XYZ file of C-alpha atoms in Angstrom:
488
model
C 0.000 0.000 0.000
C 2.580 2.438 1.299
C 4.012 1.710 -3.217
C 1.496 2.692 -4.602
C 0.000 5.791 -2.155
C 2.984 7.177 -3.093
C 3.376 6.163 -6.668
C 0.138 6.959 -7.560
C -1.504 10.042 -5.227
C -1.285 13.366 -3.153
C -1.906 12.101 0.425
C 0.687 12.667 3.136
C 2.327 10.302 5.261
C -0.301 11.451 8.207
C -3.138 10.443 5.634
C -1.207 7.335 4.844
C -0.860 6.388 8.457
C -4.991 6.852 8.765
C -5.378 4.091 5.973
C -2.970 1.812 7.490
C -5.336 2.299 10.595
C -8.490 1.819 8.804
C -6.848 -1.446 7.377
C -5.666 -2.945 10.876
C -9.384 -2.416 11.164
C -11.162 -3.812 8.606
C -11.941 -7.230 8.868
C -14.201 -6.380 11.081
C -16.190 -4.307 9.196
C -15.868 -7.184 6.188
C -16.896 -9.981 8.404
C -20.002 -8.010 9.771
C -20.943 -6.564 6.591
C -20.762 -10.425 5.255
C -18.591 -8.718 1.730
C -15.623 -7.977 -0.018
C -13.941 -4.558 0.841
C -11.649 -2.752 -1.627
C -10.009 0.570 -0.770
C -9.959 2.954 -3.780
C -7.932 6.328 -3.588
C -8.012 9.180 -6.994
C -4.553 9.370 -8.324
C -2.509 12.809 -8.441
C -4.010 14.080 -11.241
C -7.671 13.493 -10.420
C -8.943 10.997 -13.383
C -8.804 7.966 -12.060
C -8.646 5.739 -9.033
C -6.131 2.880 -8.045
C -7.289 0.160 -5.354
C -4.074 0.280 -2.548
C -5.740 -2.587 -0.174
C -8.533 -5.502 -0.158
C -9.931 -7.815 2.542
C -12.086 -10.712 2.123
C -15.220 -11.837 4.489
C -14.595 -14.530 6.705
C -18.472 -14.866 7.557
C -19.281 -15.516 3.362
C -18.656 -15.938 -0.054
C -16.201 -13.584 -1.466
C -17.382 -11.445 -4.706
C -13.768 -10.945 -6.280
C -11.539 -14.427 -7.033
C -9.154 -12.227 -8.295
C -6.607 -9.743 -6.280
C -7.465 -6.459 -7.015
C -4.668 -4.148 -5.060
C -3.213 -2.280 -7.529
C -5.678 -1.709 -10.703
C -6.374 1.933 -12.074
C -9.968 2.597 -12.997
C -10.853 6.093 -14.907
C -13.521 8.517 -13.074
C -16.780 7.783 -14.796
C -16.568 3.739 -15.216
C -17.820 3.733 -11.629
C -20.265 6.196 -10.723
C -20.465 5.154 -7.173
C -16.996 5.930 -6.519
C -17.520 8.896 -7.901
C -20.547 10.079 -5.979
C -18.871 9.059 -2.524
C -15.893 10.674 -3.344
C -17.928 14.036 -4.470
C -20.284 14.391 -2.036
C -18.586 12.260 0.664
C -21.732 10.481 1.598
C -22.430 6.556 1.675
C -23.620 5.360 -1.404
C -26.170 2.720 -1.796
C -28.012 3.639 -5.185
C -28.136 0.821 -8.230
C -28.877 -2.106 -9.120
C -26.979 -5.263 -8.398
C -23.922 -6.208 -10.813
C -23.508 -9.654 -12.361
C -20.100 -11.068 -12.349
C -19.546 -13.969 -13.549
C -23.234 -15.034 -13.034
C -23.111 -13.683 -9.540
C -25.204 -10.651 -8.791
C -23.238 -8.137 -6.367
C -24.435 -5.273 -4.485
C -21.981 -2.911 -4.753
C -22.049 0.028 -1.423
C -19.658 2.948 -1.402
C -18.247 4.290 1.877
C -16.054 7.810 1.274
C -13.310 7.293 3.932
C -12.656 11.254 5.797
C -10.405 12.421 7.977
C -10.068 15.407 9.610
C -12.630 17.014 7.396
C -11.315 15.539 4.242
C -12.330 12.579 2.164
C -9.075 10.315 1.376
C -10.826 7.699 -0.881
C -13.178 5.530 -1.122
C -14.475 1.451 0.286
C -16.234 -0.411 -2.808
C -18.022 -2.537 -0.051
C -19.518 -6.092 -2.461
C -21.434 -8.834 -0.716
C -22.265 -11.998 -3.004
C -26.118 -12.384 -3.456
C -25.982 -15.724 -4.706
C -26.451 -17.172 -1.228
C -29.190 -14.557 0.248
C -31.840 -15.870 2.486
C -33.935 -14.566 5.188
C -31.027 -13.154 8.061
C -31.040 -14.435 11.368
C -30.621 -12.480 14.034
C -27.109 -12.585 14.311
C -27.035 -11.827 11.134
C -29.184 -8.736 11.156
C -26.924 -7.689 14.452
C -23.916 -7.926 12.844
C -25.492 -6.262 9.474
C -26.746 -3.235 12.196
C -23.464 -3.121 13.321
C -21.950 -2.657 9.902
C -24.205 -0.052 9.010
C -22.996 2.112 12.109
C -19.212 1.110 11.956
C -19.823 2.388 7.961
C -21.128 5.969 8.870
C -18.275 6.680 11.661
C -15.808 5.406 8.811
C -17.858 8.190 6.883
C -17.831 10.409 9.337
C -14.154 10.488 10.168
C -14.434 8.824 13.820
C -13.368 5.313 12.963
C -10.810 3.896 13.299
C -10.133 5.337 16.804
C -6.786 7.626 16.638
C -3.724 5.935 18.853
C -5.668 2.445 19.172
C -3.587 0.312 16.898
C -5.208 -3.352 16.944
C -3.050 -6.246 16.024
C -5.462 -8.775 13.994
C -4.266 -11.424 14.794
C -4.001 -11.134 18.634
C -7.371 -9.140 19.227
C -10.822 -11.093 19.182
C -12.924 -11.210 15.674
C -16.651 -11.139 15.357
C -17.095 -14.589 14.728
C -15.384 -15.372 18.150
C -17.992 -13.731 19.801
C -19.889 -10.599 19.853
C -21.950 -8.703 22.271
C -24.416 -5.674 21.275
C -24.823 -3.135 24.024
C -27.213 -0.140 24.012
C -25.826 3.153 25.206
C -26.368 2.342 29.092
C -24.475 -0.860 28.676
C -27.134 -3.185 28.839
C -26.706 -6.197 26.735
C -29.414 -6.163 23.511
C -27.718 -9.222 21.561
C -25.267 -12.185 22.380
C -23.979 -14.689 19.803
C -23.839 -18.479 20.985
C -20.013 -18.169 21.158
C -20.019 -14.697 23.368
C -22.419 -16.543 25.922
C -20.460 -19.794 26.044
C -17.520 -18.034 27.189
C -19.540 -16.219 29.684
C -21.008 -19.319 31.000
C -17.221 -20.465 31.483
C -16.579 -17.503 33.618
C -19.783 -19.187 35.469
C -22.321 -17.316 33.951
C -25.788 -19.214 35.007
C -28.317 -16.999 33.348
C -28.736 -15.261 30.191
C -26.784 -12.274 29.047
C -29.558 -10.317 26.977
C -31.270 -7.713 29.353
C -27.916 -7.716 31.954
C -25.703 -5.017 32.679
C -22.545 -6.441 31.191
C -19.985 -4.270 33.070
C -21.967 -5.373 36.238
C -22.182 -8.988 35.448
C -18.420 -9.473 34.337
C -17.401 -8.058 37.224
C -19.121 -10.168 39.703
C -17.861 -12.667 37.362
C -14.513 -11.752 38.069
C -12.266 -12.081 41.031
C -12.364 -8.960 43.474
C -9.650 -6.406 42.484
C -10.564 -3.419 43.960
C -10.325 -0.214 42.383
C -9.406 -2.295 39.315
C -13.249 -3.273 38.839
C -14.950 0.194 38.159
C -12.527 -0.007 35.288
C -13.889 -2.881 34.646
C -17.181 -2.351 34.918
C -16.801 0.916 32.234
C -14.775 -1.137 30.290
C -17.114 -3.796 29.769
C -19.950 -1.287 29.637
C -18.350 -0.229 25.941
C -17.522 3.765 27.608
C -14.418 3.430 25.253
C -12.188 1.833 23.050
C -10.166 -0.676 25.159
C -9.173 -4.414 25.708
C -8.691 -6.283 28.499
C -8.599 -9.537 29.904
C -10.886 -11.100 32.766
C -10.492 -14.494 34.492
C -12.613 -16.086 36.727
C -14.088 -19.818 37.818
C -10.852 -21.140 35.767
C -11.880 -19.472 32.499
C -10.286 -16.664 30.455
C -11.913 -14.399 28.347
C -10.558 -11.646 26.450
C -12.590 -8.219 25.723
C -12.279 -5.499 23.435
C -14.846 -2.652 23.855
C -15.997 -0.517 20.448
C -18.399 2.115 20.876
C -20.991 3.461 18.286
C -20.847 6.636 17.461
C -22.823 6.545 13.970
C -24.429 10.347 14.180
C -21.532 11.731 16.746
C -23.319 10.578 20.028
C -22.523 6.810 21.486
C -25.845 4.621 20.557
C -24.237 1.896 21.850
C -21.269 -0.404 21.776
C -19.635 -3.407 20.384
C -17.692 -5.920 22.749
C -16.371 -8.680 20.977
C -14.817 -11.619 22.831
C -12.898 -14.899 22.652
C -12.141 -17.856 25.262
C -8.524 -17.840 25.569
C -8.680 -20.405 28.365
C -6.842 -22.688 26.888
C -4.055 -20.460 25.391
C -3.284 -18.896 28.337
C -3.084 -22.499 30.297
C -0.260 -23.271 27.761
C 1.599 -20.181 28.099
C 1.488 -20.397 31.418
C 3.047 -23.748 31.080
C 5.741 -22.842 28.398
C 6.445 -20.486 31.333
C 7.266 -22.633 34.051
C 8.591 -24.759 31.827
C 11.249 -21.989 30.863
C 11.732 -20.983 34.358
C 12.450 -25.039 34.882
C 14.942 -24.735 32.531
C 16.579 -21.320 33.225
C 16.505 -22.703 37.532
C 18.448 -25.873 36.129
C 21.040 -23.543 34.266
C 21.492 -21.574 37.160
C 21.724 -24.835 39.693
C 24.353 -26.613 36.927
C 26.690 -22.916 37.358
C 26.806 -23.237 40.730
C 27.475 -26.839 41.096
C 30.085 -26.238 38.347
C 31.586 -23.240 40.238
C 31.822 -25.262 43.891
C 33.902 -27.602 42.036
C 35.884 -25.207 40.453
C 36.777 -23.998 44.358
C 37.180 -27.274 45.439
C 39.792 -27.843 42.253
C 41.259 -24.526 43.020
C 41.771 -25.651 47.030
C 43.516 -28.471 45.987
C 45.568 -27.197 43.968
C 46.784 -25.044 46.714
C 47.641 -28.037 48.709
C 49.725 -29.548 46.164
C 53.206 -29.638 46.213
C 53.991 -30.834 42.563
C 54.308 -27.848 40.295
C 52.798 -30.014 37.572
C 50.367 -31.095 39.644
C 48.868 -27.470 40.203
C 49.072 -26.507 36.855
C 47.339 -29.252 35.970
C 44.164 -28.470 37.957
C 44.512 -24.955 37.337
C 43.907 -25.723 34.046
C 40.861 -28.131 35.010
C 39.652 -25.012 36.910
C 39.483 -22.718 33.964
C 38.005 -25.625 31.739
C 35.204 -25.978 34.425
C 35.110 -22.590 34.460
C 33.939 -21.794 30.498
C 31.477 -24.088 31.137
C 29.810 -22.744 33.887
C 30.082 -19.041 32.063
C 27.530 -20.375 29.347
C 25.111 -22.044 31.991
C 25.362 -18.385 33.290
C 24.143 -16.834 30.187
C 21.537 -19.403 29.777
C 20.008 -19.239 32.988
C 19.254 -15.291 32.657
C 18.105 -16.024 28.561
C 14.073 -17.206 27.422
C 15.126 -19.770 25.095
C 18.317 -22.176 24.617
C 20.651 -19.367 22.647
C 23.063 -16.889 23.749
C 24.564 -14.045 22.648
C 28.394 -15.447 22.526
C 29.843 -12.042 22.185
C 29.631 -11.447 26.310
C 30.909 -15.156 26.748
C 34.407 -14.889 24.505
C 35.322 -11.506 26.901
C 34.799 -13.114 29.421
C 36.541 -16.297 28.515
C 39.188 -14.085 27.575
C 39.356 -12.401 30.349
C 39.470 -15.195 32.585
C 42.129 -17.128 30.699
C 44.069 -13.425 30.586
C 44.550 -14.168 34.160
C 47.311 -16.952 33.939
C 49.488 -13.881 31.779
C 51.996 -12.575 33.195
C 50.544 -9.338 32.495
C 52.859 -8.240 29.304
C 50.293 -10.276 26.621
C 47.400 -8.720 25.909
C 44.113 -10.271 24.462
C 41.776 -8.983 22.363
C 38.328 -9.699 20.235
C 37.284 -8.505 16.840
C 34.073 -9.114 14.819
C 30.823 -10.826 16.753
C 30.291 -14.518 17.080
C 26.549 -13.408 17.309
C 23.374 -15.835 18.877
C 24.333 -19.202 18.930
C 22.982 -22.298 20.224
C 23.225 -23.515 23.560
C 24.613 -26.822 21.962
C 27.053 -24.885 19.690
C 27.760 -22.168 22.496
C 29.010 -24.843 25.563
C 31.926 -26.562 23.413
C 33.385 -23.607 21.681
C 33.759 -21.598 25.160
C 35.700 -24.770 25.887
C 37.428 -24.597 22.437
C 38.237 -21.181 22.812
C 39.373 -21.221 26.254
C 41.821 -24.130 25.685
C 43.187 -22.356 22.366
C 44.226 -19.124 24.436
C 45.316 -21.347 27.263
C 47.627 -22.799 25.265
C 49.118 -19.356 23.009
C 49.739 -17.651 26.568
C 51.470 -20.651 27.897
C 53.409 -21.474 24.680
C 54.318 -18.629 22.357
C 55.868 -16.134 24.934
C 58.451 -16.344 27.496
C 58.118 -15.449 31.000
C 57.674 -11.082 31.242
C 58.031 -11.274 27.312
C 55.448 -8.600 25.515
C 52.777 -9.672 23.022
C 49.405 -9.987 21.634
C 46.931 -12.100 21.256
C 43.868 -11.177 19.076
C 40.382 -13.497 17.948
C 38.647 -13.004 15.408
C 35.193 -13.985 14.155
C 33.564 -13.418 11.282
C 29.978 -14.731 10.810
C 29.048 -15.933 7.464
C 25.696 -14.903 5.628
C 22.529 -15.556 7.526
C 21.832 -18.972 5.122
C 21.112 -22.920 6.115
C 25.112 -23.728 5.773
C 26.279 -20.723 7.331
C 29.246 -21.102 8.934
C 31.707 -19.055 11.658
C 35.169 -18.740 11.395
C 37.620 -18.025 14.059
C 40.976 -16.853 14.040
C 43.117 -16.910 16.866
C 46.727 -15.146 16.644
C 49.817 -14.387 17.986
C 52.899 -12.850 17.507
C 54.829 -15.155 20.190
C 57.541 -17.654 19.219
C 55.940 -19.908 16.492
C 55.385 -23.311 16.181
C 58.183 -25.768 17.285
C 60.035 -27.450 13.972
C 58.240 -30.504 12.628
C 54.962 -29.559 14.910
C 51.600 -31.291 13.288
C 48.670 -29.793 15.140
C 46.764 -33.172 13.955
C 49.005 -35.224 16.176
C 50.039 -33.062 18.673
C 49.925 -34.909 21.927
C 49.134 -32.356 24.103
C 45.930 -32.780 26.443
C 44.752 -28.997 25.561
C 44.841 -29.873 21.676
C 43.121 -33.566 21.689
C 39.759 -31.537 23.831
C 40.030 -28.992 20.929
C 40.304 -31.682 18.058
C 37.691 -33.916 19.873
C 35.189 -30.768 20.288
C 35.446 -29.410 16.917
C 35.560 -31.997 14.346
C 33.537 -34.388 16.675
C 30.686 -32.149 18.338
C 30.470 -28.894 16.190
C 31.564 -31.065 12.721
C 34.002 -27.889 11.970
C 37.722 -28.054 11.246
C 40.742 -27.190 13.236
C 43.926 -26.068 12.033
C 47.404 -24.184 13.290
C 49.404 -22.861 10.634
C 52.604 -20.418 11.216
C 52.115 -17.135 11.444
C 52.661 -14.499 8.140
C 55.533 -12.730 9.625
C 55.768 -14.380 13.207
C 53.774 -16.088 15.657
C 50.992 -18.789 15.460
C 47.908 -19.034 13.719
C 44.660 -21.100 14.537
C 41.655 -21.517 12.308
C 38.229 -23.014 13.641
C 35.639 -23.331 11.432
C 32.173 -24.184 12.432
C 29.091 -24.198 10.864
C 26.096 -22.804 13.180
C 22.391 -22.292 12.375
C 20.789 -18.774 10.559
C 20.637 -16.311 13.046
C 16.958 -15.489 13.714
């Protein structure tokens, strides 16, 4: 829409923004009306109109097969169109079309804002299937007729009440007719079934439904005359109200068809059972997120109790090697960290490398320095746990290796995160410009402890490669690559 508005007409981005309301709002209007909506707008130049938006009926048979957003028709070929737009009134004169041996009434509704008419709603129910309404069907016709005239009028949509469709209730979930003291008129089947699972005994029709829903509801105190106004249609508003195990969820129109409320629209939907499984998807997650947490600490006791014993060892060996245990444990229990404070099993692995880095910087004598560049990005939890291990061991071993004691250096990682694709991949680059690799070294057979976790994670867990090559002018070089899933 926002294409051809601009491609094609005069209106401003403030008279854009209206129609984007009106749309948000429309399916309403379609499903009550039981027809076809298209949204006509003159071009620039004033001879002819193109359609910028269309919604079908959910409640009947549609009147267009084909998608009409986007087709220019010349002032004249309608005269309905033309008449709305002219004298911005709703247009019901004529006789029904035939369309491919379907007679259509075709309605015009001039759409005005702020004292000016924008375009024009070709609204086309299918007559192929009229019978004798029932009285749903005349109350949702009625309401049609009203939600029509305040389009015409310029006081629907309401100004700063964005709906999202597909999260607010539609008229075929349930709908409730008020009159202008709030006293119910109409109720579909569906709008009194969720009532009666709020524990509703009665019937609605003749009760005042602010009243009723919220003796229905649990006591809140101050929180029900808002209640009570909300149900009673005062203003546009949704809420949700629980009671007796049930959850329903309300959104309030009022009818203003002439300027002055005649009434109000409340439709409704039983979300019972959608908020039963969110609230299990949330304990579920906070399950998850307590385990996380409980696995950290358990990881970081024995860490301590690693770190004690080390203390109370008298082989030099010895202590470095459960110093180096510690730090292993360690990157674990930084991702369990992450994860415990996260919704869902993916961190951001950014904030894990500095601090792996930071807590391998440690065993430096303070001369090296370390360093990231690029962003590992959101990675899986199953991705995230072995490469803080990978990584840690990697700068474990350039800090312990490529310098001598006091001697000054770097040590920079990069990542670089490949395009957002099914085989996208992550590549890591660790450097230094310490000594080098010893003469005849093959990182495939290397022998060393630190090396056989890194082969064994990479190529076996993450199915990535692992390679050290010399530096280009000094130093060592270590490549990682790992493929890793689209980042979403």
């Amino acid at each position: 829409m926002n294409d051809l508005v601009r491609q094609h007409t005069a209106l401003s981005e403030s008279d854009l923004e209206w129609l984007h309301l009106l749309v948000s709002e429309w399916q309403l209007l379609s499903d009550l009306s039981f027809a076809d909506l298209v949204l006509w707008v003159p071009t620039l130049d004033g001879t002819r109109y193109v359609s910028v938006a269309q919604m079908r009926p959910n409640t009947g048979p549609t009147s267009y097969q084909d998608d009409m957003v986007g087709h220019l028709v010349p002032r004249g070929r309608r005269p309905l169109l033309d008449a709305a737009l002219d004298e911005g009134r709703i247009v019901r004169e004529g006789d029904p079309e035939w369309r491919e041996e379907v007679p259509v009434r075709v309605e015009s509704i001039p759409v005005r804002r702020e004292g000016r008419v924008l375009g024009v709603i070709a609204r086309n129910t299918n007559l192929l299937t009229v019978r004798t309404p029932s009285r749903l069907e005349l109350t949702y016709l009625q309401s049609a007729s009203d939600l029509a005239q305040m389009i015409a009028a310029g006081t629907f949509p309401f100004p700063g009440e964005a709906v999202d469709m597909d999260a607010s209730p539609r008229a075929g979930d349930g709908l409730i007719r008020l009159d202008a003291d709030g006293i119910v008129q109409y109720a579909s089947p569906n709008a009194l079934s969720a009532y009666h699972r709020l524990g509703l005994a009665a019937d609605l029709v003749g009760q005042h439904l602010g009243q009723i829903t919220a003796e229905l509801a649990p006591s809140r105190g101050p929180v029900d005359e808002a209640l009570v106004k909300l149900a009673s249609g005062y203003a546009p508003r949704e809420a949700e109200v629980e009671g007796n195990g049930g959850v329903i969820q309300l959104r309030a129109i009022p009818l203003k068809p002439k300027g002055t409320r005649i009434g109000s629209l409340v439709l409704l939907r039983d979300v019972t059972e959608l908020r039963r499984r969110e609230r299990e998807l949330i304990t579920k997650d906070a399950t998850i997120r307590e385990i996380h947490h409980r696995v950290k600490n358990n990881l970081q006791t024995v860490a301590a109790l690693l770190r004690l014993q080390a203390r109370r060892m008298d082989s030099e060996q010895g202590r470095e090697a459960l110093n180096e245990a510690v730090r292993r444990v360690g990157s674990i229990a930084i991702v369990h960290e992450t994860l415990s404070q996260n919704l869902d099993e993916r961190v951001e692995f950014d904030e894990i490398a500095d601090r792996v880095i930071a807590m391998v910087a440690e065993i430096s004598p303070g001369k090296v320095t370390c360093r990231r560049n690029g962003r590992f990005g959101i990675l899986d939890a199953e991705v995230a746990t072995p490469l803080s291990m990978v990584l840690t061991e990697v700068l474990q071993n350039a800090l312990e290796h490529a310098f001598a004691p006091g001697e000054q250096g770097t040590v920079e990682v990069t990542a670089v995160r490949g395009e957002p694709r099914a085989d996208a991949r992550l590549l890591i680059t660790v450097r230094d410009d310490g000594r080098g690799l010893p003469e005849g070294f093959d990182p495939q057979r290397a022998g060393n402890l630190g090396l056989q976790i890194v082969r064994t994670l990479v190529e076996g867990e993450l199915g990535g490669t692992f390679d050290m090559q010399p530096g280009a002018e000094r130093g060592t070089k270590v490549v990682l690559d790992i493929p890793v899933q689209p980042q979403k």
